[in-house]
PDB file of N, CA and C in Angstrom:
ATOM      1  N   MET A  23      23.627  14.579 -13.735  1.00 90.00           N
ATOM      2  CA  MET A  23      23.019  14.450 -12.433  1.00 90.00           C
ATOM      3  C   MET A  23      21.494  14.428 -12.619  1.00 90.00           C
ATOM      4  N   ILE A  24      20.835  13.586 -11.817  1.00 94.00           N
ATOM      5  CA  ILE A  24      19.380  13.549 -11.928  1.00 94.00           C
ATOM      6  C   ILE A  24      18.785  14.761 -11.220  1.00 94.00           C
ATOM      7  N   THR A  25      17.615  15.158 -11.675  1.00 95.00           N
ATOM      8  CA  THR A  25      16.970  16.338 -11.103  1.00 95.00           C
ATOM      9  C   THR A  25      16.328  15.999  -9.760  1.00 95.00           C
ATOM     10  N   LYS A  26      16.075  17.048  -8.981  1.00 96.00           N
ATOM     11  CA  LYS A  26      15.395  16.862  -7.692  1.00 96.00           C
ATOM     12  C   LYS A  26      14.007  16.269  -7.906  1.00 96.00           C
ATOM     13  N   GLU A  27      13.351  16.696  -8.970  1.00 97.00           N
ATOM     14  CA  GLU A  27      11.996  16.203  -9.247  1.00 97.00           C
ATOM     15  C   GLU A  27      12.009  14.692  -9.491  1.00 97.00           C
ATOM     16  N   THR A  28      12.973  14.215 -10.277  1.00 97.00           N
ATOM     17  CA  THR A  28      13.075  12.772 -10.538  1.00 97.00           C
ATOM     18  C   THR A  28      13.394  12.031  -9.251  1.00 97.00           C
ATOM     19  N   ALA A  29      14.340  12.550  -8.471  1.00 97.00           N
ATOM     20  CA  ALA A  29      14.703  11.914  -7.195  1.00 97.00           C
ATOM     21  C   ALA A  29      13.502  11.880  -6.256  1.00 97.00           C
ATOM     22  N   ARG A  30      12.740  12.960  -6.210  1.00 98.00           N
ATOM     23  CA  ARG A  30      11.556  13.025  -5.348  1.00 98.00           C
ATOM     24  C   ARG A  30      10.530  11.985  -5.767  1.00 98.00           C
ATOM     25  N   GLU A  31      10.295  11.875  -7.072  1.00 98.00           N
ATOM     26  CA  GLU A  31       9.319  10.887  -7.561  1.00 98.00           C
ATOM     27  C   GLU A  31       9.767   9.464  -7.243  1.00 98.00           C
ATOM     28  N   ILE A  32      11.060   9.184  -7.411  1.00 98.00           N
ATOM     29  CA  ILE A  32      11.585   7.849  -7.096  1.00 98.00           C
ATOM     30  C   ILE A  32      11.373   7.554  -5.614  1.00 98.00           C
ATOM     31  N   TYR A  33      11.723   8.511  -4.761  1.00 98.00           N
ATOM     32  CA  TYR A  33      11.549   8.348  -3.314  1.00 98.00           C
ATOM     33  C   TYR A  33      10.084   8.099  -2.971  1.00 98.00           C
ATOM     34  N   ASN A  34       9.189   8.897  -3.534  1.00 98.00           N
ATOM     35  CA  ASN A  34       7.758   8.754  -3.238  1.00 98.00           C
ATOM     36  C   ASN A  34       7.232   7.392  -3.660  1.00 98.00           C
ATOM     37  N   CYS A  35       7.678   6.894  -4.802  1.00 98.00           N
ATOM     38  CA  CYS A  35       7.247   5.560  -5.246  1.00 98.00           C
ATOM     39  C   CYS A  35       7.697   4.494  -4.252  1.00 98.00           C
ATOM     40  N   TYR A  36       8.975   4.554  -3.875  1.00 98.00           N
ATOM     41  CA  TYR A  36       9.486   3.562  -2.923  1.00 98.00           C
ATOM     42  C   TYR A  36       8.768   3.663  -1.581  1.00 98.00           C
ATOM     43  N   GLN A  37       8.509   4.872  -1.128  1.00 98.00           N
ATOM     44  CA  GLN A  37       7.828   5.061   0.151  1.00 98.00           C
ATOM     45  C   GLN A  37       6.421   4.463   0.112  1.00 98.00           C
ATOM     46  N   GLN A  38       5.691   4.679  -0.969  1.00 97.00           N
ATOM     47  CA  GLN A  38       4.337   4.130  -1.074  1.00 97.00           C
ATOM     48  C   GLN A  38       4.353   2.610  -1.168  1.00 97.00           C
ATOM     49  N   ILE A  39       5.323   2.061  -1.903  1.00 98.00           N
ATOM     50  CA  ILE A  39       5.441   0.602  -2.008  1.00 98.00           C
ATOM     51  C   ILE A  39       5.728   0.007  -0.637  1.00 98.00           C
ATOM     52  N   GLU A  40       6.634   0.633   0.115  1.00 98.00           N
ATOM     53  CA  GLU A  40       6.937   0.147   1.464  1.00 98.00           C
ATOM     54  C   GLU A  40       5.705   0.216   2.364  1.00 98.00           C
ATOM     55  N   GLU A  41       4.918   1.271   2.236  1.00 96.00           N
ATOM     56  CA  GLU A  41       3.710   1.420   3.057  1.00 96.00           C
ATOM     57  C   GLU A  41       2.678   0.347   2.705  1.00 96.00           C
ATOM     58  N   ILE A  42       2.527   0.058   1.425  1.00 96.00           N
ATOM     59  CA  ILE A  42       1.612  -1.005   0.991  1.00 96.00           C
ATOM     60  C   ILE A  42       2.047  -2.340   1.578  1.00 96.00           C
ATOM     61  N   ASP A  43       3.356  -2.639   1.463  1.00 97.00           N
ATOM     62  CA  ASP A  43       3.873  -3.896   2.009  1.00 97.00           C
ATOM     63  C   ASP A  43       3.660  -3.971   3.516  1.00 97.00           C
ATOM     64  N   LYS A  44       3.849  -2.853   4.219  1.00 96.00           N
ATOM     65  CA  LYS A  44       3.674  -2.815   5.672  1.00 96.00           C
ATOM     66  C   LYS A  44       2.212  -3.061   6.043  1.00 96.00           C
ATOM     67  N   ILE A  45       1.293  -2.412   5.364  1.00 93.00           N
ATOM     68  CA  ILE A  45      -0.132  -2.599   5.665  1.00 93.00           C
ATOM     69  C   ILE A  45      -0.542  -4.048   5.429  1.00 93.00           C
ATOM     70  N   LYS A  46      -0.107  -4.626   4.307  1.00 93.00           N
ATOM     71  CA  LYS A  46      -0.471  -6.016   4.018  1.00 93.00           C
ATOM     72  C   LYS A  46       0.139  -6.969   5.040  1.00 93.00           C
ATOM     73  N   SER A  47       1.369  -6.691   5.470  1.00 93.00           N
ATOM     74  CA  SER A  47       2.007  -7.511   6.498  1.00 93.00           C
ATOM     75  C   SER A  47       1.242  -7.394   7.814  1.00 93.00           C
ATOM     76  N   ASP A  48       0.834  -6.170   8.163  1.00 92.00           N
ATOM     77  CA  ASP A  48       0.037  -5.963   9.374  1.00 92.00           C
ATOM     78  C   ASP A  48      -1.282  -6.723   9.294  1.00 92.00           C
ATOM     79  N   MET A  49      -1.886  -6.753   8.116  1.00 88.00           N
ATOM     80  CA  MET A  49      -3.151  -7.467   7.937  1.00 88.00           C
ATOM     81  C   MET A  49      -2.957  -8.961   8.185  1.00 88.00           C
ATOM     82  N   VAL A  50      -1.869  -9.526   7.663  1.00 87.00           N
ATOM     83  CA  VAL A  50      -1.597 -10.952   7.859  1.00 87.00           C
ATOM     84  C   VAL A  50      -1.385 -11.237   9.339  1.00 87.00           C
ATOM     85  N   LYS A  51      -0.600 -10.380  10.013  1.00 89.00           N
ATOM     86  CA  LYS A  51      -0.366 -10.570  11.450  1.00 89.00           C
ATOM     87  C   LYS A  51      -1.672 -10.470  12.237  1.00 89.00           C
ATOM     88  N   GLU A  52      -2.532  -9.544  11.857  1.00 86.00           N
ATOM     89  CA  GLU A  52      -3.805  -9.370  12.558  1.00 86.00           C
ATOM     90  C   GLU A  52      -4.719 -10.578  12.345  1.00 86.00           C
ATOM     91  N   ILE A  53      -4.714 -11.118  11.133  1.00 81.00           N
ATOM     92  CA  ILE A  53      -5.509 -12.320  10.854  1.00 81.00           C
ATOM     93  C   ILE A  53      -5.008 -13.476  11.716  1.00 81.00           C
ATOM     94  N   GLU A  54      -3.682 -13.653  11.759  1.00 84.00           N
ATOM     95  CA  GLU A  54      -3.110 -14.724  12.577  1.00 84.00           C
ATOM     96  C   GLU A  54      -3.434 -14.522  14.054  1.00 84.00           C
ATOM     97  N   ARG A  55      -3.346 -13.275  14.532  1.00 84.00           N
ATOM     98  CA  ARG A  55      -3.656 -12.972  15.926  1.00 84.00           C
ATOM     99  C   ARG A  55      -5.119 -13.285  16.233  1.00 84.00           C
ATOM    100  N   ALA A  56      -6.007 -12.872  15.337  1.00 77.00           N
ATOM    101  CA  ALA A  56      -7.440 -13.118  15.542  1.00 77.00           C
ATOM    102  C   ALA A  56      -7.733 -14.612  15.546  1.00 77.00           C
ATOM    103  N   ARG A  57      -7.078 -15.374  14.678  1.00 78.00           N
ATOM    104  CA  ARG A  57      -7.297 -16.824  14.648  1.00 78.00           C
ATOM    105  C   ARG A  57      -6.788 -17.485  15.915  1.00 78.00           C
ATOM    106  N   GLU A  58      -5.599 -17.069  16.378  1.00 81.00           N
ATOM    107  CA  GLU A  58      -5.061 -17.633  17.616  1.00 81.00           C
ATOM    108  C   GLU A  58      -5.969 -17.304  18.796  1.00 81.00           C
ATOM    109  N   GLN A  59      -6.463 -16.087  18.846  1.00 78.00           N
ATOM    110  CA  GLN A  59      -7.359 -15.672  19.930  1.00 78.00           C
ATOM    111  C   GLN A  59      -8.636 -16.509  19.925  1.00 78.00           C
ATOM    112  N   ASN A  60      -9.177 -16.735  18.754  1.00 73.00           N
ATOM    113  CA  ASN A  60     -10.401 -17.531  18.649  1.00 73.00           C
ATOM    114  C   ASN A  60     -10.159 -18.989  19.014  1.00 73.00           C
ATOM    115  N   GLU A  61      -8.961 -19.516  18.692  1.00 75.00           N
ATOM    116  CA  GLU A  61      -8.630 -20.888  19.069  1.00 75.00           C
ATOM    117  C   GLU A  61      -8.512 -21.008  20.585  1.00 75.00           C
ATOM    118  N   GLU A  62      -7.902 -19.992  21.215  1.00 76.00           N
ATOM    119  CA  GLU A  62      -7.764 -20.007  22.672  1.00 76.00           C
ATOM    120  C   GLU A  62      -9.126 -19.928  23.355  1.00 76.00           C
ATOM    121  N   ASP A  63     -10.028 -19.170  22.778  1.00 71.00           N
ATOM    122  CA  ASP A  63     -11.367 -19.009  23.352  1.00 71.00           C
ATOM    123  C   ASP A  63     -12.277 -20.183  23.037  1.00 71.00           C
ATOM    124  N   ASN A  64     -11.808 -21.093  22.174  1.00 71.00           N
ATOM    125  CA  ASN A  64     -12.602 -22.240  21.735  1.00 71.00           C
ATOM    126  C   ASN A  64     -13.916 -21.823  21.077  1.00 71.00           C
ATOM    127  N   LYS A  65     -13.874 -20.719  20.365  1.00 64.00           N
ATOM    128  CA  LYS A  65     -15.057 -20.257  19.653  1.00 64.00           C
ATOM    129  C   LYS A  65     -14.783 -20.344  18.154  1.00 64.00           C
ATOM    130  N   PRO A  66     -15.814 -20.570  17.379  1.00 62.00           N
ATOM    131  CA  PRO A  66     -15.597 -20.558  15.935  1.00 62.00           C
ATOM    132  C   PRO A  66     -15.254 -19.141  15.467  1.00 62.00           C
ATOM    133  N   ILE A  67     -14.503 -19.066  14.406  1.00 56.00           N
ATOM    134  CA  ILE A  67     -14.116 -17.768  13.858  1.00 56.00           C
ATOM    135  C   ILE A  67     -15.329 -17.171  13.154  1.00 56.00           C
ATOM    136  N   PRO A  68     -15.756 -15.978  13.550  1.00 58.00           N
ATOM    137  CA  PRO A  68     -16.904 -15.366  12.876  1.00 58.00           C
ATOM    138  C   PRO A  68     -16.538 -15.005  11.442  1.00 58.00           C
ATOM    139  N   GLU A  69     -17.496 -15.190  10.558  1.00 57.00           N
ATOM    140  CA  GLU A  69     -17.225 -14.946   9.140  1.00 57.00           C
ATOM    141  C   GLU A  69     -16.859 -13.500   8.853  1.00 57.00           C
ATOM    142  N   ASN A  70     -17.487 -12.557   9.534  1.00 55.00           N
ATOM    143  CA  ASN A  70     -17.221 -11.161   9.228  1.00 55.00           C
ATOM    144  C   ASN A  70     -16.041 -10.597  10.010  1.00 55.00           C
ATOM    145  N   GLY A  71     -15.418 -11.362  10.887  1.00 54.00           N
ATOM    146  CA  GLY A  71     -14.329 -10.847  11.701  1.00 54.00           C
ATOM    147  C   GLY A  71     -12.991 -11.468  11.365  1.00 54.00           C
ATOM    148  N   SER A  72     -12.870 -12.114  10.233  1.00 56.00           N
ATOM    149  CA  SER A  72     -11.648 -12.843   9.917  1.00 56.00           C
ATOM    150  C   SER A  72     -10.452 -11.926   9.675  1.00 56.00           C
ATOM    151  N   PHE A  73     -10.680 -10.621   9.554  1.00 59.00           N
ATOM    152  CA  PHE A  73      -9.578  -9.691   9.367  1.00 59.00           C
ATOM    153  C   PHE A  73      -9.254  -8.945  10.650  1.00 59.00           C
ATOM    154  N   GLY A  74      -9.778  -9.413  11.789  1.00 63.00           N
ATOM    155  CA  GLY A  74      -9.473  -8.770  13.061  1.00 63.00           C
ATOM    156  C   GLY A  74      -9.845  -7.304  13.040  1.00 63.00           C
ATOM    157  N   LYS A  75      -8.884  -6.444  13.369  1.00 69.00           N
ATOM    158  CA  LYS A  75      -9.186  -5.011  13.425  1.00 69.00           C
ATOM    159  C   LYS A  75      -9.521  -4.449  12.049  1.00 69.00           C
ATOM    160  N   TYR A  76      -9.159  -5.155  10.995  1.00 69.00           N
ATOM    161  CA  TYR A  76      -9.500  -4.709   9.639  1.00 69.00           C
ATOM    162  C   TYR A  76     -10.872  -5.196   9.206  1.00 69.00           C
ATOM    163  N   GLY A  77     -11.486  -6.065   9.987  1.00 65.00           N
ATOM    164  CA  GLY A  77     -12.765  -6.648   9.629  1.00 65.00           C
ATOM    165  C   GLY A  77     -13.906  -5.655   9.595  1.00 65.00           C
ATOM    166  N   LYS A  78     -13.758  -4.541  10.286  1.00 71.00           N
ATOM    167  CA  LYS A  78     -14.810  -3.529  10.282  1.00 71.00           C
ATOM    168  C   LYS A  78     -14.745  -2.670   9.031  1.00 71.00           C
ATOM    169  N   GLY A  79     -13.775  -2.893   8.207  1.00 76.00           N
ATOM    170  CA  GLY A  79     -13.641  -2.146   6.964  1.00 76.00           C
ATOM    171  C   GLY A  79     -12.459  -1.204   6.994  1.00 76.00           C
ATOM    172  N   MET A  80     -12.047  -0.831   5.827  1.00 81.00           N
ATOM    173  CA  MET A  80     -10.919   0.070   5.661  1.00 81.00           C
ATOM    174  C   MET A  80     -11.447   1.413   5.172  1.00 81.00           C
ATOM    175  N   GLN A  81     -10.555   2.401   5.114  1.00 82.00           N
ATOM    176  CA  GLN A  81     -10.933   3.723   4.640  1.00 82.00           C
ATOM    177  C   GLN A  81     -10.119   4.055   3.402  1.00 82.00           C
ATOM    178  N   LEU A  82     -10.733   4.794   2.505  1.00 80.00           N
ATOM    179  CA  LEU A  82     -10.048   5.276   1.315  1.00 80.00           C
ATOM    180  C   LEU A  82     -10.129   6.790   1.349  1.00 80.00           C
ATOM    181  N   GLY A  83      -8.970   7.441   1.408  1.00 81.00           N
ATOM    182  CA  GLY A  83      -8.934   8.898   1.440  1.00 81.00           C
ATOM    183  C   GLY A  83      -8.914   9.461   0.033  1.00 81.00           C
ATOM    184  N   VAL A  84      -9.729  10.479  -0.182  1.00 79.00           N
ATOM    185  CA  VAL A  84      -9.799  11.133  -1.483  1.00 79.00           C
ATOM    186  C   VAL A  84      -9.484  12.619  -1.267  1.00 79.00           C
ATOM    187  N   PRO A  85      -8.258  13.051  -1.582  1.00 77.00           N
ATOM    188  CA  PRO A  85      -7.923  14.453  -1.361  1.00 77.00           C
ATOM    189  C   PRO A  85      -8.719  15.349  -2.300  1.00 77.00           C
ATOM    190  N   ASP A  86      -9.112  16.516  -1.780  1.00 77.00           N
ATOM    191  CA  ASP A  86      -9.887  17.439  -2.618  1.00 77.00           C
ATOM    192  C   ASP A  86      -9.098  18.699  -2.963  1.00 77.00           C
ATOM    193  N   GLY A  87      -7.786  18.689  -2.703  1.00 73.00           N
ATOM    194  CA  GLY A  87      -6.943  19.809  -3.084  1.00 73.00           C
ATOM    195  C   GLY A  87      -6.785  20.866  -2.011  1.00 73.00           C
ATOM    196  N   SER A  88      -7.514  20.772  -0.945  1.00 71.00           N
ATOM    197  CA  SER A  88      -7.363  21.732   0.145  1.00 71.00           C
ATOM    198  C   SER A  88      -6.845  20.988   1.380  1.00 71.00           C
ATOM    199  N   PHE A  89      -6.989  21.584   2.539  1.00 70.00           N
ATOM    200  CA  PHE A  89      -6.496  20.950   3.756  1.00 70.00           C
ATOM    201  C   PHE A  89      -7.357  19.779   4.202  1.00 70.00           C
ATOM    202  N   SER A  90      -8.555  19.725   3.734  1.00 71.00           N
ATOM    203  CA  SER A  90      -9.429  18.619   4.111  1.00 71.00           C
ATOM    204  C   SER A  90      -9.475  17.613   2.973  1.00 71.00           C
ATOM    205  N   SER A  91      -9.978  16.473   3.286  1.00 75.00           N
ATOM    206  CA  SER A  91     -10.156  15.458   2.250  1.00 75.00           C
ATOM    207  C   SER A  91     -11.424  14.691   2.560  1.00 75.00           C
ATOM    208  N   MET A  92     -11.861  13.940   1.584  1.00 82.00           N
ATOM    209  CA  MET A  92     -13.046  13.109   1.762  1.00 82.00           C
ATOM    210  C   MET A  92     -12.576  11.695   2.044  1.00 82.00           C
ATOM    211  N   ARG A  93     -13.340  10.976   2.806  1.00 82.00           N
ATOM    212  CA  ARG A  93     -13.013   9.587   3.096  1.00 82.00           C
ATOM    213  C   ARG A  93     -14.224   8.717   2.802  1.00 82.00           C
ATOM    214  N   ILE A  94     -13.923   7.558   2.275  1.00 84.00           N
ATOM    215  CA  ILE A  94     -14.939   6.537   2.059  1.00 84.00           C
ATOM    216  C   ILE A  94     -14.681   5.480   3.120  1.00 84.00           C
ATOM    217  N   PHE A  95     -15.695   5.150   3.896  1.00 83.00           N
ATOM    218  CA  PHE A  95     -15.546   4.242   5.020  1.00 83.00           C
ATOM    219  C   PHE A  95     -16.096   2.860   4.695  1.00 83.00           C
ATOM    220  N   SER A  96     -15.719   1.900   5.515  1.00 85.00           N
ATOM    221  CA  SER A  96     -16.234   0.525   5.486  1.00 85.00           C
ATOM    222  C   SER A  96     -15.974  -0.177   4.156  1.00 85.00           C
ATOM    223  N   ILE A  97     -14.791   0.043   3.592  1.00 86.00           N
ATOM    224  CA  ILE A  97     -14.386  -0.688   2.383  1.00 86.00           C
ATOM    225  C   ILE A  97     -13.930  -2.068   2.833  1.00 86.00           C
ATOM    226  N   SER A  98     -14.395  -3.092   2.173  1.00 85.00           N
ATOM    227  CA  SER A  98     -14.037  -4.450   2.590  1.00 85.00           C
ATOM    228  C   SER A  98     -12.530  -4.655   2.434  1.00 85.00           C
ATOM    229  N   PRO A  99     -11.930  -5.433   3.329  1.00 84.00           N
ATOM    230  CA  PRO A  99     -10.499  -5.703   3.221  1.00 84.00           C
ATOM    231  C   PRO A  99     -10.130  -6.345   1.879  1.00 84.00           C
ATOM    232  N   THR A 100     -11.019  -7.136   1.327  1.00 86.00           N
ATOM    233  CA  THR A 100     -10.743  -7.765   0.033  1.00 86.00           C
ATOM    234  C   THR A 100     -10.549  -6.710  -1.044  1.00 86.00           C
ATOM    235  N   ILE A 101     -11.435  -5.732  -1.078  1.00 90.00           N
ATOM    236  CA  ILE A 101     -11.312  -4.646  -2.057  1.00 90.00           C
ATOM    237  C   ILE A 101     -10.078  -3.803  -1.744  1.00 90.00           C
ATOM    238  N   GLY A 102      -9.816  -3.571  -0.452  1.00 89.00           N
ATOM    239  CA  GLY A 102      -8.637  -2.807  -0.056  1.00 89.00           C
ATOM    240  C   GLY A 102      -7.350  -3.444  -0.551  1.00 89.00           C
ATOM    241  N   VAL A 103      -7.249  -4.757  -0.425  1.00 91.00           N
ATOM    242  CA  VAL A 103      -6.051  -5.468  -0.898  1.00 91.00           C
ATOM    243  C   VAL A 103      -5.945  -5.366  -2.417  1.00 91.00           C
ATOM    244  N   MET A 104      -7.073  -5.472  -3.114  1.00 94.00           N
ATOM    245  CA  MET A 104      -7.048  -5.347  -4.574  1.00 94.00           C
ATOM    246  C   MET A 104      -6.564  -3.960  -4.991  1.00 94.00           C
ATOM    247  N   VAL A 105      -7.010  -2.928  -4.296  1.00 93.00           N
ATOM    248  CA  VAL A 105      -6.577  -1.556  -4.597  1.00 93.00           C
ATOM    249  C   VAL A 105      -5.076  -1.419  -4.334  1.00 93.00           C
ATOM    250  N   MET A 106      -4.610  -1.956  -3.195  1.00 95.00           N
ATOM    251  CA  MET A 106      -3.186  -1.873  -2.880  1.00 95.00           C
ATOM    252  C   MET A 106      -2.338  -2.609  -3.908  1.00 95.00           C
ATOM    253  N   ASP A 107      -2.786  -3.780  -4.338  1.00 96.00           N
ATOM    254  CA  ASP A 107      -2.037  -4.537  -5.348  1.00 96.00           C
ATOM    255  C   ASP A 107      -1.961  -3.776  -6.669  1.00 96.00           C
ATOM    256  N   GLU A 108      -3.064  -3.181  -7.072  1.00 97.00           N
ATOM    257  CA  GLU A 108      -3.085  -2.410  -8.320  1.00 97.00           C
ATOM    258  C   GLU A 108      -2.184  -1.183  -8.210  1.00 97.00           C
ATOM    259  N   GLN A 109      -2.257  -0.498  -7.068  1.00 97.00           N
ATOM    260  CA  GLN A 109      -1.412   0.678  -6.867  1.00 97.00           C
ATOM    261  C   GLN A 109       0.061   0.294  -6.868  1.00 97.00           C
ATOM    262  N   LYS A 110       0.410  -0.814  -6.223  1.00 98.00           N
ATOM    263  CA  LYS A 110       1.804  -1.263  -6.211  1.00 98.00           C
ATOM    264  C   LYS A 110       2.285  -1.569  -7.623  1.00 98.00           C
ATOM    265  N   SER A 111       1.434  -2.206  -8.411  1.00 98.00           N
ATOM    266  CA  SER A 111       1.773  -2.491  -9.803  1.00 98.00           C
ATOM    267  C   SER A 111       2.022  -1.201 -10.579  1.00 98.00           C
ATOM    268  N   ASN A 112       1.158  -0.203 -10.386  1.00 98.00           N
ATOM    269  CA  ASN A 112       1.336   1.089 -11.054  1.00 98.00           C
ATOM    270  C   ASN A 112       2.614   1.783 -10.602  1.00 98.00           C
ATOM    271  N   LEU A 113       2.926   1.708  -9.316  1.00 98.00           N
ATOM    272  CA  LEU A 113       4.140   2.334  -8.802  1.00 98.00           C
ATOM    273  C   LEU A 113       5.389   1.665  -9.353  1.00 98.00           C
ATOM    274  N   GLU A 114       5.369   0.336  -9.460  1.00 98.00           N
ATOM    275  CA  GLU A 114       6.513  -0.376 -10.018  1.00 98.00           C
ATOM    276  C   GLU A 114       6.709  -0.022 -11.490  1.00 98.00           C
ATOM    277  N   LYS A 115       5.617   0.141 -12.212  1.00 98.00           N
ATOM    278  CA  LYS A 115       5.692   0.573 -13.611  1.00 98.00           C
ATOM    279  C   LYS A 115       6.291   1.970 -13.690  1.00 98.00           C
ATOM    280  N   ARG A 116       5.831   2.870 -12.810  1.00 98.00           N
ATOM    281  CA  ARG A 116       6.362   4.237 -12.788  1.00 98.00           C
ATOM    282  C   ARG A 116       7.847   4.240 -12.446  1.00 98.00           C
ATOM    283  N   LEU A 117       8.290   3.354 -11.549  1.00 98.00           N
ATOM    284  CA  LEU A 117       9.707   3.271 -11.218  1.00 98.00           C
ATOM    285  C   LEU A 117      10.543   2.869 -12.436  1.00 98.00           C
ATOM    286  N   ARG A 118      10.014   1.979 -13.259  1.00 97.00           N
ATOM    287  CA  ARG A 118      10.736   1.603 -14.481  1.00 97.00           C
ATOM    288  C   ARG A 118      10.855   2.805 -15.422  1.00 97.00           C
ATOM    289  N   GLU A 119       9.782   3.604 -15.507  1.00 98.00           N
ATOM    290  CA  GLU A 119       9.831   4.821 -16.321  1.00 98.00           C
ATOM    291  C   GLU A 119      10.849   5.810 -15.747  1.00 98.00           C
ATOM    292  N   LEU A 120      10.836   5.960 -14.426  1.00 98.00           N
ATOM    293  CA  LEU A 120      11.764   6.890 -13.776  1.00 98.00           C
ATOM    294  C   LEU A 120      13.211   6.435 -13.916  1.00 98.00           C
ATOM    295  N   GLU A 121      13.433   5.127 -13.985  1.00 96.00           N
ATOM    296  CA  GLU A 121      14.777   4.610 -14.214  1.00 96.00           C
ATOM    297  C   GLU A 121      15.299   5.095 -15.566  1.00 96.00           C
ATOM    298  N   THR A 122      14.437   5.049 -16.567  1.00 95.00           N
ATOM    299  CA  THR A 122      14.820   5.532 -17.895  1.00 95.00           C
ATOM    300  C   THR A 122      15.094   7.029 -17.859  1.00 95.00           C
ATOM    301  N   ILE A 123      14.244   7.771 -17.191  1.00 96.00           N
ATOM    302  CA  ILE A 123      14.438   9.221 -17.081  1.00 96.00           C
ATOM    303  C   ILE A 123      15.751   9.523 -16.366  1.00 96.00           C
ATOM    304  N   ALA A 124      16.024   8.808 -15.277  1.00 95.00           N
ATOM    305  CA  ALA A 124      17.264   9.025 -14.530  1.00 95.00           C
ATOM    306  C   ALA A 124      18.487   8.721 -15.387  1.00 95.00           C
ATOM    307  N   LYS A 125      18.420   7.647 -16.192  1.00 93.00           N
ATOM    308  CA  LYS A 125      19.539   7.316 -17.080  1.00 93.00           C
ATOM    309  C   LYS A 125      19.754   8.417 -18.104  1.00 93.00           C
ATOM    310  N   LEU A 126      18.657   8.960 -18.644  1.00 94.00           N
ATOM    311  CA  LEU A 126      18.786  10.065 -19.600  1.00 94.00           C
ATOM    312  C   LEU A 126      19.409  11.287 -18.925  1.00 94.00           C
ATOM    313  N   GLU A 127      18.963  11.580 -17.718  1.00 94.00           N
ATOM    314  CA  GLU A 127      19.498  12.725 -17.004  1.00 94.00           C
ATOM    315  C   GLU A 127      20.979  12.537 -16.639  1.00 94.00           C
ATOM    316  N   MET A 128      21.379  11.297 -16.406  1.00 93.00           N
ATOM    317  CA  MET A 128      22.771  11.012 -16.067  1.00 93.00           C
ATOM    318  C   MET A 128      23.642  10.898 -17.315  1.00 93.00           C
ATOM    319  N   GLY A 129      23.010  10.886 -18.481  1.00 90.00           N
ATOM    320  CA  GLY A 129      23.758  10.779 -19.724  1.00 90.00           C
ATOM    321  C   GLY A 129      24.223   9.380 -20.040  1.00 90.00           C
ATOM    322  N   LYS A 130      23.614   8.391 -19.422  1.00 77.00           N
ATOM    323  CA  LYS A 130      23.988   6.993 -19.661  1.00 77.00           C
ATOM    324  C   LYS A 130      23.149   6.439 -20.801  1.00 77.00           C
ATOM    325  N   PRO A 131      23.726   5.509 -21.578  1.00 74.00           N
ATOM    326  CA  PRO A 131      22.948   4.893 -22.659  1.00 74.00           C
ATOM    327  C   PRO A 131      21.856   3.989 -22.097  1.00 74.00           C
ATOM    328  N   ILE A 132      20.733   4.014 -22.750  1.00 70.00           N
ATOM    329  CA  ILE A 132      19.602   3.174 -22.353  1.00 70.00           C
ATOM    330  C   ILE A 132      19.651   1.879 -23.148  1.00 70.00           C
ATOM    331  N   ILE A 133      19.693   0.779 -22.428  1.00 67.00           N
ATOM    332  CA  ILE A 133      19.795  -0.521 -23.100  1.00 67.00           C
ATOM    333  C   ILE A 133      18.498  -1.270 -22.891  1.00 67.00           C
TER     334      ILE A 133
END
């Protein structure tokens, strides 16, 4: 049987991957909404507003180990997407490692 710790880590990886996918999907929908709105208004799309509600920048939370955390504000959406892509890649790599750990814990041969 796999340990609770392994199961928890697997769950957390999947949860973060789903959250990344949701945020990126929301960003695409917001871009499409902003473009449609600008087309209806017959105005050119402003260069700095192409991400709609995300155009003002994103936030990066940095936990400090206590109940509060530090936040970095006004991160460009481009950098935000790059961070999310890198994090998703790291999480997928960790899931492959956890798969091996789970197989060892279950007593199955690793192929």
